[in-house]
GROMACS .gro file of N, CA and C in nm:
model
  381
    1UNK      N    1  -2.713   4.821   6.452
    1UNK     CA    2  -2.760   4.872   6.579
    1UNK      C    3  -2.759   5.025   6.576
    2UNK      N    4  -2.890   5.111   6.586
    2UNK     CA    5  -2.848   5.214   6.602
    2UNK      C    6  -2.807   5.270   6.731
    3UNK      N    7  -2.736   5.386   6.726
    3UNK     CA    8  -2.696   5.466   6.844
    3UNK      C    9  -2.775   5.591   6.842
    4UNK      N   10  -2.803   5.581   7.010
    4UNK     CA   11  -2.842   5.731   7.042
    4UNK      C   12  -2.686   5.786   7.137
    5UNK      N   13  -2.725   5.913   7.114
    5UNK     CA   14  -2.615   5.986   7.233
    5UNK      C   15  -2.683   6.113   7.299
    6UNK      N   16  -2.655   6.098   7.415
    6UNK     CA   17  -2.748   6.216   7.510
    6UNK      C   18  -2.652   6.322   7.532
    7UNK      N   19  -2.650   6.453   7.492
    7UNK     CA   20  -2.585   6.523   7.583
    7UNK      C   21  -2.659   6.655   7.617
    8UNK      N   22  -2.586   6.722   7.694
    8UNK     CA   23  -2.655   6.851   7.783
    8UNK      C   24  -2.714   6.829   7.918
    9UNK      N   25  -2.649   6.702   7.963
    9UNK     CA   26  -2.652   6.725   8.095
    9UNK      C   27  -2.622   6.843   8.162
   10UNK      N   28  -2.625   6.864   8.342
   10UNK     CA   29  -2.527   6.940   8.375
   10UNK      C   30  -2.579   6.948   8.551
   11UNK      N   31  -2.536   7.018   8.609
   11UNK     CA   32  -2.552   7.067   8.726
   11UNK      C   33  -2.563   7.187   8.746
   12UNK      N   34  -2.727   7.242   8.790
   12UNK     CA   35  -2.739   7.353   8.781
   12UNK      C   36  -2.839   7.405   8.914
   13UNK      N   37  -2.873   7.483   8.910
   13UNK     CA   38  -2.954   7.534   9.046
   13UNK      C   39  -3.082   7.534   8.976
   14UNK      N   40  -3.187   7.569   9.097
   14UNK     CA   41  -3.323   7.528   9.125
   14UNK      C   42  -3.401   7.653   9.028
   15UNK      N   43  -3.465   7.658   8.911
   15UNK     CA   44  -3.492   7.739   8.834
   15UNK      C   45  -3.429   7.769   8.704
   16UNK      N   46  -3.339   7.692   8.734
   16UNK     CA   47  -3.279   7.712   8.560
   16UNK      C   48  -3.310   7.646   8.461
   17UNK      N   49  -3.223   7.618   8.377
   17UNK     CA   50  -3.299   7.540   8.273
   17UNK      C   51  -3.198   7.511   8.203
   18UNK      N   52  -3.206   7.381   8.114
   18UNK     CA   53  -3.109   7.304   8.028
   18UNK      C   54  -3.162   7.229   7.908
   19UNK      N   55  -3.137   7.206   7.813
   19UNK     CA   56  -3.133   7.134   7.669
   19UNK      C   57  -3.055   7.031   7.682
   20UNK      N   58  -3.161   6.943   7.643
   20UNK     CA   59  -3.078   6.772   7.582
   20UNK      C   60  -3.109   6.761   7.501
   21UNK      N   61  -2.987   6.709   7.451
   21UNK     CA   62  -2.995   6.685   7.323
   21UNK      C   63  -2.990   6.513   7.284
   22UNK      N   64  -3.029   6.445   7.203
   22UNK     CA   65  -3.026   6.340   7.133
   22UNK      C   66  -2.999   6.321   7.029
   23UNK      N   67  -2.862   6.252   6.984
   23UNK     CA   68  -2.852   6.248   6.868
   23UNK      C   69  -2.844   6.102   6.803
   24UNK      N   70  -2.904   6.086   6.674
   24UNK     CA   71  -2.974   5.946   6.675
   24UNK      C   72  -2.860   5.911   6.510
   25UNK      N   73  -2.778   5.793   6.505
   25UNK     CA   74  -2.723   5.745   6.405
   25UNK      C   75  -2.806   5.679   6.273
   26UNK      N   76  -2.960   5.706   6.306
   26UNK     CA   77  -3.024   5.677   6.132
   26UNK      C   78  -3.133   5.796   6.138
   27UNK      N   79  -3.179   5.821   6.015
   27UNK     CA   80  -3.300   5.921   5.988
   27UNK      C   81  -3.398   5.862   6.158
   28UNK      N   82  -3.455   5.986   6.168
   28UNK     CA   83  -3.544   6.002   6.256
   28UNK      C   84  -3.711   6.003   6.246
   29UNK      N   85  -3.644   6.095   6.080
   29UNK     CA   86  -3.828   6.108   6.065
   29UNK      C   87  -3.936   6.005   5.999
   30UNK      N   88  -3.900   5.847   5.980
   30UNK     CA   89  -3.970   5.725   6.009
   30UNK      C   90  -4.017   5.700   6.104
   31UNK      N   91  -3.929   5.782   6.238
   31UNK     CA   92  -3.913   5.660   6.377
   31UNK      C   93  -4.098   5.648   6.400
   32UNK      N   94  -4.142   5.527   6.467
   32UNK     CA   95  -4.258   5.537   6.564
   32UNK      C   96  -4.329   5.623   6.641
   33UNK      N   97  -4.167   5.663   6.760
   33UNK     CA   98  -4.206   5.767   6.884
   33UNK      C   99  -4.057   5.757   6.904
   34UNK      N  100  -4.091   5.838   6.999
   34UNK     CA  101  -3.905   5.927   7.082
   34UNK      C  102  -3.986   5.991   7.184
   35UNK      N  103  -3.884   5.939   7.265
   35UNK     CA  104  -3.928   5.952   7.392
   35UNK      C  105  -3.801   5.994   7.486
   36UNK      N  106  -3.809   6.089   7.621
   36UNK     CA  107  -3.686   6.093   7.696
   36UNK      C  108  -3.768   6.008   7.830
   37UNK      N  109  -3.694   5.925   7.900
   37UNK     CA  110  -3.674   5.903   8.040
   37UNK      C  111  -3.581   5.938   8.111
   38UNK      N  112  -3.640   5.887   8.323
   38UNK     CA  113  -3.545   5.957   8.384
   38UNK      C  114  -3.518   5.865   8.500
   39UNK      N  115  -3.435   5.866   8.546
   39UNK     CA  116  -3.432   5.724   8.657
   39UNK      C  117  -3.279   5.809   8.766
   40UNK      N  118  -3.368   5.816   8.900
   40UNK     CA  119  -3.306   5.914   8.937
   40UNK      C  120  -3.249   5.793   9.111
   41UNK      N  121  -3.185   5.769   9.131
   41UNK     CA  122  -3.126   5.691   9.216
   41UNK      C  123  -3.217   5.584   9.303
   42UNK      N  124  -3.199   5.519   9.365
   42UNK     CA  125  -3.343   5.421   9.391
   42UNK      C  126  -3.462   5.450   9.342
   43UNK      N  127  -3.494   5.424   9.200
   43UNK     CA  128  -3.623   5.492   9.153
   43UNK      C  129  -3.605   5.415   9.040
   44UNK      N  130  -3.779   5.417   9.026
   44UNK     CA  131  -3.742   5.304   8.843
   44UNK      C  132  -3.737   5.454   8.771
   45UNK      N  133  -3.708   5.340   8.585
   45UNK     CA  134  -3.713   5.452   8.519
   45UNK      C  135  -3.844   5.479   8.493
   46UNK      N  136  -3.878   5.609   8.452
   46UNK     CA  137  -4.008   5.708   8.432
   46UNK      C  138  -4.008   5.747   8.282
   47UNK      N  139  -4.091   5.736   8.236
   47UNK     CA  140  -4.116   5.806   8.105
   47UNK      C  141  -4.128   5.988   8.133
   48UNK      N  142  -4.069   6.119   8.084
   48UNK     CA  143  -4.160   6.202   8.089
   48UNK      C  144  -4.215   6.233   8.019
   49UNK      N  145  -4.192   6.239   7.856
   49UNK     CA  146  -4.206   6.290   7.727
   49UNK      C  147  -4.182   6.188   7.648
   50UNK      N  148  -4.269   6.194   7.520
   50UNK     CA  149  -4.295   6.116   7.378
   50UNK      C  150  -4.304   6.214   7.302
   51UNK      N  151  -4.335   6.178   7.198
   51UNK     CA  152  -4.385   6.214   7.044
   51UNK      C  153  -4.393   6.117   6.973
   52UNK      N  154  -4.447   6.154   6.828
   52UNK     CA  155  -4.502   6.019   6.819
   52UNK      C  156  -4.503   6.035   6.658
   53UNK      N  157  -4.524   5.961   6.576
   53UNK     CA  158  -4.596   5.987   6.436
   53UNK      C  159  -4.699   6.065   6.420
   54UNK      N  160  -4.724   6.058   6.281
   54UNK     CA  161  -4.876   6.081   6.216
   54UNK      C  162  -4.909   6.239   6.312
   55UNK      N  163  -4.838   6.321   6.334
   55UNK     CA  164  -4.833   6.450   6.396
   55UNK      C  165  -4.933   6.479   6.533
   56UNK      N  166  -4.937   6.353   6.614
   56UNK     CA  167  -5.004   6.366   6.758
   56UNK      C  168  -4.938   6.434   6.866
   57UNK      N  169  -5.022   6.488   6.936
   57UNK     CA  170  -4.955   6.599   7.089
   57UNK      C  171  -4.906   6.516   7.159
   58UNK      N  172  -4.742   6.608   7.165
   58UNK     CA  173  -4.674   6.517   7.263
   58UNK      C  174  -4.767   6.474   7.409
   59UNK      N  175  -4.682   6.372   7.463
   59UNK     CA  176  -4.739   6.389   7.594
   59UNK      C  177  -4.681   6.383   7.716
   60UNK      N  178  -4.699   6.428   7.809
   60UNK     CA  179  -4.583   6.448   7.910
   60UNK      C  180  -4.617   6.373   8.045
   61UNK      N  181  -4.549   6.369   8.164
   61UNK     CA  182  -4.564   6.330   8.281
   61UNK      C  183  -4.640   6.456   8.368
   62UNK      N  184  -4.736   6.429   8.473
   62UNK     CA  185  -4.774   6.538   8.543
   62UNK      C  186  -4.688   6.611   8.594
   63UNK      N  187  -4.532   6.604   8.656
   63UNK     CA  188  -4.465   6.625   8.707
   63UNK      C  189  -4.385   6.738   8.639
   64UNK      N  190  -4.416   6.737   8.539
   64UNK     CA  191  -4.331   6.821   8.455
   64UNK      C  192  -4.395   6.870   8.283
   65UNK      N  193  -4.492   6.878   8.318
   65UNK     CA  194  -4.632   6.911   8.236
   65UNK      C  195  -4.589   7.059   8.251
   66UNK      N  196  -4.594   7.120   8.152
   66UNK     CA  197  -4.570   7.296   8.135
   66UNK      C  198  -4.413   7.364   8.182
   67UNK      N  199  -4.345   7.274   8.196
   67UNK     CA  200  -4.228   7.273   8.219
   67UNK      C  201  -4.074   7.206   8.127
   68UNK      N  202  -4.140   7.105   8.087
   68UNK     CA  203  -4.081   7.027   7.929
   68UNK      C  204  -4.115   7.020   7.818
   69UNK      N  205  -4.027   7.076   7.729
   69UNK     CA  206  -4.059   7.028   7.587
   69UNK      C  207  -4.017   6.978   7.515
   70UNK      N  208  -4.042   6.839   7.443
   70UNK     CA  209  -3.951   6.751   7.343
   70UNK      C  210  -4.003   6.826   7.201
   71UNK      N  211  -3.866   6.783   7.154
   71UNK     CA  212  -3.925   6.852   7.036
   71UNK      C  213  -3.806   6.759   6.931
   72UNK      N  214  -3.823   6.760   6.803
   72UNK     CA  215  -3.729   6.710   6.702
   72UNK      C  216  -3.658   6.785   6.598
   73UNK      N  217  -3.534   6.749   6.530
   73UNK     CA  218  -3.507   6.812   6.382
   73UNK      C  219  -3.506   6.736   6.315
   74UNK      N  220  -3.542   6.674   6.239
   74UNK     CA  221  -3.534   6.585   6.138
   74UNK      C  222  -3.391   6.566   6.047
   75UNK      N  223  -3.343   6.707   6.008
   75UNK     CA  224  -3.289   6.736   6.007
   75UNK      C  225  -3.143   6.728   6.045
   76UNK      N  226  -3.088   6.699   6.171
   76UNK     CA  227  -2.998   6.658   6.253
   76UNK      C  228  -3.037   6.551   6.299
   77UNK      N  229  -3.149   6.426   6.293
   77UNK     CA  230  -3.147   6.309   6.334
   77UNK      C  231  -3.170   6.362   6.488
   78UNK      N  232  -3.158   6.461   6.541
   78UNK     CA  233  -3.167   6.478   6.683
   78UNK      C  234  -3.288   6.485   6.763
   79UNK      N  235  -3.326   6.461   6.866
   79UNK     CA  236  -3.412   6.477   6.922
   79UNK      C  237  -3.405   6.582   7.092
   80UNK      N  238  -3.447   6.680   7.106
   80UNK     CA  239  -3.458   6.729   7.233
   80UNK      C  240  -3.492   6.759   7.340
   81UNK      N  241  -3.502   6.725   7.484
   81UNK     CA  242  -3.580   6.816   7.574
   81UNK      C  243  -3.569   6.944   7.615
   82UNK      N  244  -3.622   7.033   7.615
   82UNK     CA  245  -3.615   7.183   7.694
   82UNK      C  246  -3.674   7.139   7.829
   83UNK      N  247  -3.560   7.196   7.903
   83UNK     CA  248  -3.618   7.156   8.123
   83UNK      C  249  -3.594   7.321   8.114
   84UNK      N  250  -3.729   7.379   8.188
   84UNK     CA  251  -3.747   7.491   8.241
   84UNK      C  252  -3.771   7.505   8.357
   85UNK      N  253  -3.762   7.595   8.471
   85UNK     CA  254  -3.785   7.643   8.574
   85UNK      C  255  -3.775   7.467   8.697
   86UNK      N  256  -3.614   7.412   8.671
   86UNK     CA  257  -3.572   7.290   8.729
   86UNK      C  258  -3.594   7.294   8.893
   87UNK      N  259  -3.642   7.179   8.949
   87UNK     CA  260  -3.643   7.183   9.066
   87UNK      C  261  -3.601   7.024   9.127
   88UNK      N  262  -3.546   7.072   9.253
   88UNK     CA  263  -3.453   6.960   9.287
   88UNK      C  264  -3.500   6.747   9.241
   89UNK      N  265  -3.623   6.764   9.251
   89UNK     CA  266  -3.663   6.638   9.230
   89UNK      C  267  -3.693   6.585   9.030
   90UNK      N  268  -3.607   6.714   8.956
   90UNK     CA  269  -3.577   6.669   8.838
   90UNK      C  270  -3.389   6.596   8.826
   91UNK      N  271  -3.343   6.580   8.973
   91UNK     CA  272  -3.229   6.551   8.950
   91UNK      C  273  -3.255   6.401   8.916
   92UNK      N  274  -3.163   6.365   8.818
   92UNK     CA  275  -3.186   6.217   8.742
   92UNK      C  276  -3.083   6.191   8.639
   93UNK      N  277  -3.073   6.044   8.580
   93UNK     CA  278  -2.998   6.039   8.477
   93UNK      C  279  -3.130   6.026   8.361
   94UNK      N  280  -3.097   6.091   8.260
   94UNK     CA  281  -3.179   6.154   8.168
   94UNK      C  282  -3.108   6.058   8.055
   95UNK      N  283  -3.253   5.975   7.954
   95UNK     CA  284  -3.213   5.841   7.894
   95UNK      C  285  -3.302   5.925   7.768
   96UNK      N  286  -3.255   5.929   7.642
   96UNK     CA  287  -3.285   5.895   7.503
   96UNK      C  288  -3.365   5.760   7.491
   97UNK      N  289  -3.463   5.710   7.408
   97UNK     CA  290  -3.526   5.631   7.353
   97UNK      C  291  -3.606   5.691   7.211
   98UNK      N  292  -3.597   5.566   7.154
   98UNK     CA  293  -3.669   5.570   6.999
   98UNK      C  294  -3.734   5.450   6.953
   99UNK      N  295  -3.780   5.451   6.895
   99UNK     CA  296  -3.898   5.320   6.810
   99UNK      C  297  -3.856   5.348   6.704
  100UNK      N  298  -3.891   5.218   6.616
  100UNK     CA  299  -3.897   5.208   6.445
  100UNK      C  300  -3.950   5.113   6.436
  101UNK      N  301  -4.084   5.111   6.382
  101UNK     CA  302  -4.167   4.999   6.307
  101UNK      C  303  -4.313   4.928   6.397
  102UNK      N  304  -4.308   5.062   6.492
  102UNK     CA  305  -4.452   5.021   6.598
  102UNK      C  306  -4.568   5.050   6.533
  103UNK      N  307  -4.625   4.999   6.546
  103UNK     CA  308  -4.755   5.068   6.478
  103UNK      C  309  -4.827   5.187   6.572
  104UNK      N  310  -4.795   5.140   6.726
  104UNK     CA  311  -4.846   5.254   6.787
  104UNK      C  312  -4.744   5.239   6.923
  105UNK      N  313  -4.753   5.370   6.981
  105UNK     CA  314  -4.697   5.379   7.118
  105UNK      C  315  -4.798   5.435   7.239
  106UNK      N  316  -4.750   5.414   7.343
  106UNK     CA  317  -4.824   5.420   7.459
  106UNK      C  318  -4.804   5.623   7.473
  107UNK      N  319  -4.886   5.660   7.547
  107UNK     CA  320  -4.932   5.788   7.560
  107UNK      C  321  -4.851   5.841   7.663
  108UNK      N  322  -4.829   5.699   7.776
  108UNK     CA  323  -4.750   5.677   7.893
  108UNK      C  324  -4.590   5.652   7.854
  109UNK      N  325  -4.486   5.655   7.800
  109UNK     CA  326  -4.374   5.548   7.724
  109UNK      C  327  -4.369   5.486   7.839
  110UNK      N  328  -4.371   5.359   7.768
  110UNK     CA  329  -4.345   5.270   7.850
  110UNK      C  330  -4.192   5.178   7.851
  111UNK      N  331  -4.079   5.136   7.909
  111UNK     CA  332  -3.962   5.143   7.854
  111UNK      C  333  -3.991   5.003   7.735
  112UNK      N  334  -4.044   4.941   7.823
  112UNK     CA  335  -4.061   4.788   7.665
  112UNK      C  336  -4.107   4.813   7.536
  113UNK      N  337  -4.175   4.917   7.533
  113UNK     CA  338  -4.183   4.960   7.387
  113UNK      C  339  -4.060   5.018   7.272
  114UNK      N  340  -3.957   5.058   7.370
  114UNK     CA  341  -3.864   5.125   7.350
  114UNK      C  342  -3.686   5.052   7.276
  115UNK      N  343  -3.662   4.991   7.220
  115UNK     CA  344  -3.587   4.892   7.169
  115UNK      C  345  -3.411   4.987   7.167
  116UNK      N  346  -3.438   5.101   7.144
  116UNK     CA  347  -3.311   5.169   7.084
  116UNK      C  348  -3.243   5.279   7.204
  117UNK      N  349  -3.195   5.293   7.312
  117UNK     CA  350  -3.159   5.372   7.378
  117UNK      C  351  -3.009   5.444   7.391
  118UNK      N  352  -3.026   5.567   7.463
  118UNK     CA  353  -2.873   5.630   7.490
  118UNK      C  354  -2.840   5.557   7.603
  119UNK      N  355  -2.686   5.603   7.654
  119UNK     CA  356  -2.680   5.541   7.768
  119UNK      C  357  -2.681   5.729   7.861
  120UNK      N  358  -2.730   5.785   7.838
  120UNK     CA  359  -2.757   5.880   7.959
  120UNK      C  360  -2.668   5.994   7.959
  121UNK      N  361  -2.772   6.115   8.028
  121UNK     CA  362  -2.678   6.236   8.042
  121UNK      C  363  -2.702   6.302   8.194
  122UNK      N  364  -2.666   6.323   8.287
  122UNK     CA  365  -2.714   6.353   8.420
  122UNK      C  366  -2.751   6.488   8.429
  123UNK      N  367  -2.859   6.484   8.503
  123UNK     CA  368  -2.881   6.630   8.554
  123UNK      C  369  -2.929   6.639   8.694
  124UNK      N  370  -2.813   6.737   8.745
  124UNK     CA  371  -2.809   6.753   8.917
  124UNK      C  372  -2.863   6.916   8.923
  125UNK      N  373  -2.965   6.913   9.013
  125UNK     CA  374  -3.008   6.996   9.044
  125UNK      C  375  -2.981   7.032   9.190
  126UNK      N  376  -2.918   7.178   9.220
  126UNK     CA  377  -2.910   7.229   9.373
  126UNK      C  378  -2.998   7.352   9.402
  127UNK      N  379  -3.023   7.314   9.542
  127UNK     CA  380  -3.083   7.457   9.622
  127UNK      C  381  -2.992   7.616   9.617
   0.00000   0.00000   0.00000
């Protein structure tokens, strides 16, 4: 079973910005896609960000389009989001996901595609 682990949560005010990190217990640079979700109290979970194989543009949620960036190291097995210029309705618990052996992933992540998850890192955002 692999493990993910999320960290870099935090609680921060409206404009700041934070790094998550993902760190994944087998090589990364096979995986399918990697993806972060966010599931923020009565709310399903949301995909915001993927990546994917075969070197395709990530893709993001409208909500946070020019504001997030996933990105990977191969290197460290890790995977990351950059949250810039945070605003209160990014408060959520923030979920790791990964694939291995899809042939393709959705543009959207969708969580059923998703087999391998963290269990979460929170991020509270205040006025």
């Amino acid at each position: 079973q692999v493990q993910l682990m999320e960290t870099g949560g935090d609680s921060v005010q409206a404009g700041g910005s934070l790094r998550l990190s993902c760190a994944a217990s087998r090589d990364i640079v096979d995986a399918s896609c990697m993806a972060w979700f966010r599931q923020a109290p009565g709310k399903e979970r949301e995909g915001v960000a993927a990546m994917y194989t075969g070197g395709y543009v990530p893709s993001y949620a409208d909500s946070v389009k020019g504001r997030f960036t996933i990105s990977q190291d191969n290197a460290k097995n890790t995977v990351y989001l950059e949250i810039n210029k945070l605003i209160l309705e990014d408060t959520a618990m923030y979920y790791c996901a990964i694939a291995w052996g899809r042939p393709w992933c959705s543009r959207t992540p969708l969580t059923f595609e998703y087999t391998n998850w963290g269990r979460g890192t929170q991020v509270t955002v205040s006025s």
